[in-house]
Short mmCIF file of C-alpha atoms in Angstrom, two decimals:
data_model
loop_
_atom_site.label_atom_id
_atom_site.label_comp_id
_atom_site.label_asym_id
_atom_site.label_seq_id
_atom_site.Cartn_x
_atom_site.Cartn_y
_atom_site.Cartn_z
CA UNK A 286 148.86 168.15 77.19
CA UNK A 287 150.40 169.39 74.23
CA UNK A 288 153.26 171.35 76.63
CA UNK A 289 153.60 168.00 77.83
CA UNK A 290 154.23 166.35 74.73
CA UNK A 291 156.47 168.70 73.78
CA UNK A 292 158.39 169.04 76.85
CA UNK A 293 158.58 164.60 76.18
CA UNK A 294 160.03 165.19 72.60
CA UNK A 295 162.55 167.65 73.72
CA UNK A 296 163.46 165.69 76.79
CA UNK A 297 163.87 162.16 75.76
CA UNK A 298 165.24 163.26 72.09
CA UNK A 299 167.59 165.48 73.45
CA UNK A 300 168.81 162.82 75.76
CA UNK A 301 169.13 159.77 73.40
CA UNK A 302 171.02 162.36 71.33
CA UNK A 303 173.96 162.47 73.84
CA UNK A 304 173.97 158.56 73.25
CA UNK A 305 173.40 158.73 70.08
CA UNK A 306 176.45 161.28 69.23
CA UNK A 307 178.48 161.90 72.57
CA UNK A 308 178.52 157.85 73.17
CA UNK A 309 176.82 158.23 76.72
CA UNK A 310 175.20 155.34 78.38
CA UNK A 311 171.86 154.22 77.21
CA UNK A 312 170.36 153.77 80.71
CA UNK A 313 171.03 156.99 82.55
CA UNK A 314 170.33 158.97 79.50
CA UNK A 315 166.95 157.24 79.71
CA UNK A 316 166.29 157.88 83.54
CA UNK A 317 167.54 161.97 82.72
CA UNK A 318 165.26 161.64 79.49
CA UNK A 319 161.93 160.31 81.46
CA UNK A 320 162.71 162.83 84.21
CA UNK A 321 163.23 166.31 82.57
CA UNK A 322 160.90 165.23 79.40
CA UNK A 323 157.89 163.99 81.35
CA UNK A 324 157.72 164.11 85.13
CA UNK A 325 159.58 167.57 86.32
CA UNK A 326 156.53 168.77 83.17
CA UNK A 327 153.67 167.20 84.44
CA UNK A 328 154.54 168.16 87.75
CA UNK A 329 155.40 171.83 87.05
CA UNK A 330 152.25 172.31 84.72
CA UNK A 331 149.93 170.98 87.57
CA UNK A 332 151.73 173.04 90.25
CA UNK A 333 150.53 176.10 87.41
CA UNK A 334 147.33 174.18 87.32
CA UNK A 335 146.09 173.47 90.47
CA UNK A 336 148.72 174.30 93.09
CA UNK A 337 150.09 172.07 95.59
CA UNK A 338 146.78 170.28 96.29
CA UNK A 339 147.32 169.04 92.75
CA UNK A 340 150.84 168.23 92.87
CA UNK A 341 150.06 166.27 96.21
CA UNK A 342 147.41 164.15 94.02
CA UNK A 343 149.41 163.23 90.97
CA UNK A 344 152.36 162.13 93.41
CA UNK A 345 149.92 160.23 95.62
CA UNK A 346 148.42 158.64 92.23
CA UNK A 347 152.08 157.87 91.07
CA UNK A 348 152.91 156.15 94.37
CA UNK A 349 149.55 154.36 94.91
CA UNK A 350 150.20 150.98 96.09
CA UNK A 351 147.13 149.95 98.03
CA UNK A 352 146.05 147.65 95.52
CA UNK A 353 144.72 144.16 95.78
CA UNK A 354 147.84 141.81 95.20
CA UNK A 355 146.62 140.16 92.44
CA UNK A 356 146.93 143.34 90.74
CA UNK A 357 150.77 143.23 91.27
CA UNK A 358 150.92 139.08 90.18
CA UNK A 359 149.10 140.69 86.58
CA UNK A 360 151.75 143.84 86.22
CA UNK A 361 154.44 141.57 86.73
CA UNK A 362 153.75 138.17 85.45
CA UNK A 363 151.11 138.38 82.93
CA UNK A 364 153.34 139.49 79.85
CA UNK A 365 156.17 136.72 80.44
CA UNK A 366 153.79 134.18 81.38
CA UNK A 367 151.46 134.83 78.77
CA UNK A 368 155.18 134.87 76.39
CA UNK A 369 155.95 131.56 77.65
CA UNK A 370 152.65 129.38 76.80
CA UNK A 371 152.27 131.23 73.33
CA UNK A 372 156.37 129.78 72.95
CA UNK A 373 155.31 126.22 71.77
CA UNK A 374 152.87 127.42 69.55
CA UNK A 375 155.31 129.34 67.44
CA UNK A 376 158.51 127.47 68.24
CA UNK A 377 157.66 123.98 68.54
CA UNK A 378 157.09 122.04 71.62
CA UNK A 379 161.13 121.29 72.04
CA UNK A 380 160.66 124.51 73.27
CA UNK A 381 159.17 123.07 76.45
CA UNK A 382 162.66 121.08 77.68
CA UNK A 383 164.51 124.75 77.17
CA UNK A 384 162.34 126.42 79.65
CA UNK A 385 162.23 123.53 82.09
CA UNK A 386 166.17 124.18 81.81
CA UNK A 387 166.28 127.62 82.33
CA UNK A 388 163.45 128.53 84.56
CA UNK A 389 165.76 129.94 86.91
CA UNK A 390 165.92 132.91 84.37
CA UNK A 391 162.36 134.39 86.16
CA UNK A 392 164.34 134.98 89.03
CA UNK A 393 167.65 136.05 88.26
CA UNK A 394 167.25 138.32 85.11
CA UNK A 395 163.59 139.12 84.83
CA UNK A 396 162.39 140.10 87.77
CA UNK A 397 165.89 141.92 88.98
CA UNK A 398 165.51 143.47 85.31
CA UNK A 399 161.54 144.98 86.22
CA UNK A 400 162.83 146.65 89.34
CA UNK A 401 165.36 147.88 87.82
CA UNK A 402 163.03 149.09 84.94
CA UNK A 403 160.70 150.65 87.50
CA UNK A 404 163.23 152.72 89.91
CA UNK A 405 165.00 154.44 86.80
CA UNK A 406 162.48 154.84 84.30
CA UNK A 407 158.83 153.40 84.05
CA UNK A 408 157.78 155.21 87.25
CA UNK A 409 158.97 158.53 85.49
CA UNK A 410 157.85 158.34 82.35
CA UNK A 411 153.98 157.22 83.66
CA UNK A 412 154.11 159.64 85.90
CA UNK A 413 153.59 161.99 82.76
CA UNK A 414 151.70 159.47 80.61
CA UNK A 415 149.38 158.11 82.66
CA UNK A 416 149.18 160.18 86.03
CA UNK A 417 148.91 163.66 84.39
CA UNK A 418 147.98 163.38 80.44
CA UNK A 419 145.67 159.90 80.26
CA UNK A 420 144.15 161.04 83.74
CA UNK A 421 143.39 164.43 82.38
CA UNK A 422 142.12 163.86 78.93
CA UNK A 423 140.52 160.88 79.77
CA UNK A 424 137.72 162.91 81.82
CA UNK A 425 137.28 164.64 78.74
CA UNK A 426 137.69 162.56 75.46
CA UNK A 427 137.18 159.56 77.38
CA UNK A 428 139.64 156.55 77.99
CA UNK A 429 139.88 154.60 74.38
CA UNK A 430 140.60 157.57 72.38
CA UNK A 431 142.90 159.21 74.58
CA UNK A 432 144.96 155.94 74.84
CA UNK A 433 144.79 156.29 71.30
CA UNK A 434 146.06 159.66 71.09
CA UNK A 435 148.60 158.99 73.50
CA UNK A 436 149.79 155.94 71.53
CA UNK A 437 150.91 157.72 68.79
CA UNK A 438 153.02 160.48 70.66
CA UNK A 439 154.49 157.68 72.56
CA UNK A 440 155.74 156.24 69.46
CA UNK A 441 157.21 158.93 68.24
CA UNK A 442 158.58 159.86 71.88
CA UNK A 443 161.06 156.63 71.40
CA UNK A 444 161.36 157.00 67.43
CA UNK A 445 165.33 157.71 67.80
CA UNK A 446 165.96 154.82 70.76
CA UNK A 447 165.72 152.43 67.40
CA UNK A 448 168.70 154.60 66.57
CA UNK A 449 170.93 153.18 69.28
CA UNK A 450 173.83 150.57 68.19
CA UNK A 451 172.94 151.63 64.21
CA UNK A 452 175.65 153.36 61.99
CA UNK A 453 173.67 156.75 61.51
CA UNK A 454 173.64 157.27 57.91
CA UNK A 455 170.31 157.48 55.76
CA UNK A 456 169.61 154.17 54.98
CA UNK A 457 169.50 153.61 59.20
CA UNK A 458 167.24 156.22 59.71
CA UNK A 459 164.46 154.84 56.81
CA UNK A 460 164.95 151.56 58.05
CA UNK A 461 164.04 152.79 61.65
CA UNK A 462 160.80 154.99 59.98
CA UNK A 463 159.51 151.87 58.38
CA UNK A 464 159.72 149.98 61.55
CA UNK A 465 157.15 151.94 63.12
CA UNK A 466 154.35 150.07 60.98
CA UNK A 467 155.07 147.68 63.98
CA UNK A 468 155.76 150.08 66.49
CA UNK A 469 153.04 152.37 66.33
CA UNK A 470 150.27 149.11 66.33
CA UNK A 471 152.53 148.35 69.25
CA UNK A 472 152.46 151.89 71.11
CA UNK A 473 148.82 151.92 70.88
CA UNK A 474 147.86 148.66 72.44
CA UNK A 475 150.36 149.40 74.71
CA UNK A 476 149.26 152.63 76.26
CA UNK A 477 145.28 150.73 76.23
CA UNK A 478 146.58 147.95 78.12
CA UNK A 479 148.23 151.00 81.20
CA UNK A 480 145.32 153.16 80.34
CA UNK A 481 142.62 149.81 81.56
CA UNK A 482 145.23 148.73 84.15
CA UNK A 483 145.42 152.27 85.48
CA UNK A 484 141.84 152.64 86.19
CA UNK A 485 140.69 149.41 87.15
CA UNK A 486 143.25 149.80 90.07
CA UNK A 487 141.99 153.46 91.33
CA UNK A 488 144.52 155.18 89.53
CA UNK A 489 147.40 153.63 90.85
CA UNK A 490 150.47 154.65 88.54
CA UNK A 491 152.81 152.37 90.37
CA UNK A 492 150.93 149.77 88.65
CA UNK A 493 150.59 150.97 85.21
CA UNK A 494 154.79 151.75 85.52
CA UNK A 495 155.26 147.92 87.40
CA UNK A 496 153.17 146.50 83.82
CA UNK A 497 155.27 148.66 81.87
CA UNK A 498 158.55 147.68 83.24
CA UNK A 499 157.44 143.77 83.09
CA UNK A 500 156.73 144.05 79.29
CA UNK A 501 160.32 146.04 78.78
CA UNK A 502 162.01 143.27 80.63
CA UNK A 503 160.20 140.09 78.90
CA UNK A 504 161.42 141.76 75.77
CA UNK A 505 164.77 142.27 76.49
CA UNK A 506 167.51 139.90 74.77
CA UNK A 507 168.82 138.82 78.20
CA UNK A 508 165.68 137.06 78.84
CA UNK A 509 163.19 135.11 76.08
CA UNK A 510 166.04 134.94 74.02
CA UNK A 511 167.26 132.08 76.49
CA UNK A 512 163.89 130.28 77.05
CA UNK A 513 162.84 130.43 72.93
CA UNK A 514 165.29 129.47 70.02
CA UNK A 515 165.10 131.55 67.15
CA UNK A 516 163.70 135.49 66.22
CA UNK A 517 160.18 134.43 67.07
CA UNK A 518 160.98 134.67 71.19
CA UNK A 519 160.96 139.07 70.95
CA UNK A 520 157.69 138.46 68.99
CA UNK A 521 156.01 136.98 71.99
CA UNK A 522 155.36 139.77 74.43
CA UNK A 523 154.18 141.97 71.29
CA UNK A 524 151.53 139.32 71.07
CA UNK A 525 150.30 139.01 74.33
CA UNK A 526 149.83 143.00 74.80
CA UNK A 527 147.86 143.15 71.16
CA UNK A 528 146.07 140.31 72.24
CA UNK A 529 145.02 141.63 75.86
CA UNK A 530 144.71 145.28 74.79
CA UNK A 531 141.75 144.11 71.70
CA UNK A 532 140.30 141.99 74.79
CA UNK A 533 140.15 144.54 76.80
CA UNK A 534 138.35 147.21 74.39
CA UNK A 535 136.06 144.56 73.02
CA UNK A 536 135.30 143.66 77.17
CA UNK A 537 135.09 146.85 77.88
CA UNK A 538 133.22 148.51 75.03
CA UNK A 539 135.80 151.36 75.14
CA UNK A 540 135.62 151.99 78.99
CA UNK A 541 138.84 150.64 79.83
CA UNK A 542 137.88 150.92 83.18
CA UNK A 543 136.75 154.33 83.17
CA UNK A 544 133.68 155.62 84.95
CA UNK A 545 133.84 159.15 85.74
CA UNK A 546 130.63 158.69 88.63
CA UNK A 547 132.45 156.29 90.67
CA UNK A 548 135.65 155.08 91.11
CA UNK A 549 136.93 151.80 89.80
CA UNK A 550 137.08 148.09 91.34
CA UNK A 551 140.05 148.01 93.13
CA UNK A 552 140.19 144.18 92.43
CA UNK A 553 141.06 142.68 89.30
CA UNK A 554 137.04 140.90 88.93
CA UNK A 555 137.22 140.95 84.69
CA UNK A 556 137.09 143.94 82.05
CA UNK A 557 134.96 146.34 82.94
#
């Protein structure tokens, strides 16, 4: 894991760096980041590993999609959904005539905006997260603390994408390093809230990525910004993942789902 993680710092770092100071489009540089930084690793160090029989499982974990389809309605829809009925408790209930407005929105910028999410980067990037490092610590240190673990890298994995549209200069750069008193908090509850959906759906990455790409795309300005008034609307999706990811460890007592003697409910039937 630790080639991994620094094969991720490298590869991500060294491609927001051509953004950052060769003015090169975020988005691409992102896709080339997740790529070279985390899956060409995790797939080299297994073929080293285990051979192709191992590079043959992470792929078919990473492009699992046998799942039951409520799975796919809770990767997609439970972060904007759950975004959307926290909205009147934060922003009023005049909230409620702007989303009946603007509904549309679901359909033509969130969900073209989670594909899009998914194809170029998500899928990548848990390829190494989930489908090679959580997968193979997790047997080990177990499924809380390696999310844990995990977290923390992953925060520090996108510590210079806060960089992006800032004047670089020193006062930028301290500004971004006190940020991650939210961002780390963040990163963690994230990488529990893939770790549980992970397992609980047979270690399908294609899910984990899908929930991934969902939270990325309620968060982005195109989209809550328009349904709820004010700075509280890119608050909401931070919410719902704390809120699910403690609900899931309490639920769970730490499992998140995994049960190294059998393999887990491929149903979404509660926390287990």
């Amino acid at each position: 894991m630790v080639t991994l993680v620094l094969c991720a710092h490298l590869g991500l770092w060294g491609a927001i760096a051509t953004v950052l100071f060769l003015g090169a489009p975020p988005r691409p540089m992102s896709t080339v980041g997740a790529i070279l930084g985390l899956a060409v690793p995790a797939l080299a160090i297994t073929a080293a590993l285990e051979g192709k029989a191992g590079v043959r499982d992470l792929l078919g974990r990473s492009l699992r999609w046998r799942v039951s389809w409520p799975w796919y309605l809770f990767a997609v829809l439970t972060v904007p959904l759950g975004s959307l009925l926290l909205a009147p408790l934060f922003a009023g209930p005049a909230v409620l005539e702007v989303l009946e407005e603007n509904w549309p929105l679901i359909f033509t910028v969130f969900l073209p905006q989670v594909l899009i999410n998914l194809v170029t980067v998500q899928i990548f990037e848990e390829l190494g997260w989930t489908g090679f490092a959580q997968h193979r610590v997790q047997r080990v240190h177990g499924a809380l603390k390696t999310s844990l673990l995990l977290g923390v890298v992953f925060a520090t994995v996108h510590f210079p994408m806060y960089l992006i549209g800032m004047p670089l200069t020193p006062q930028s750069v301290l500004a971004v390093v006190a940020l991650q008193v939210i961002v780390i908090p963040l990163a963690l509850s994230i990488r529990v809230l893939l770790t549980w959906t992970y397992n609980r759906t047979g270690f399908s990455v294609l899910l984990a990525a899908i929930l991934h790409a969902s939270f990325n795309a309620a968060s982005d300005a195109d989209f809550l910004p328009e349904l709820v008034p004010g700075p509280v609307a890119m608050m909401l999706p931070l919410a719902v993942v704390v809120v699910l990811a403690v609900t899931v460890m309490v639920h769970s007592k730490g499992r998140l789902g995994n049960h190294p003697e059998r393999q887990p409910a491929q149903s979404p039937s509660g926390p287990d």
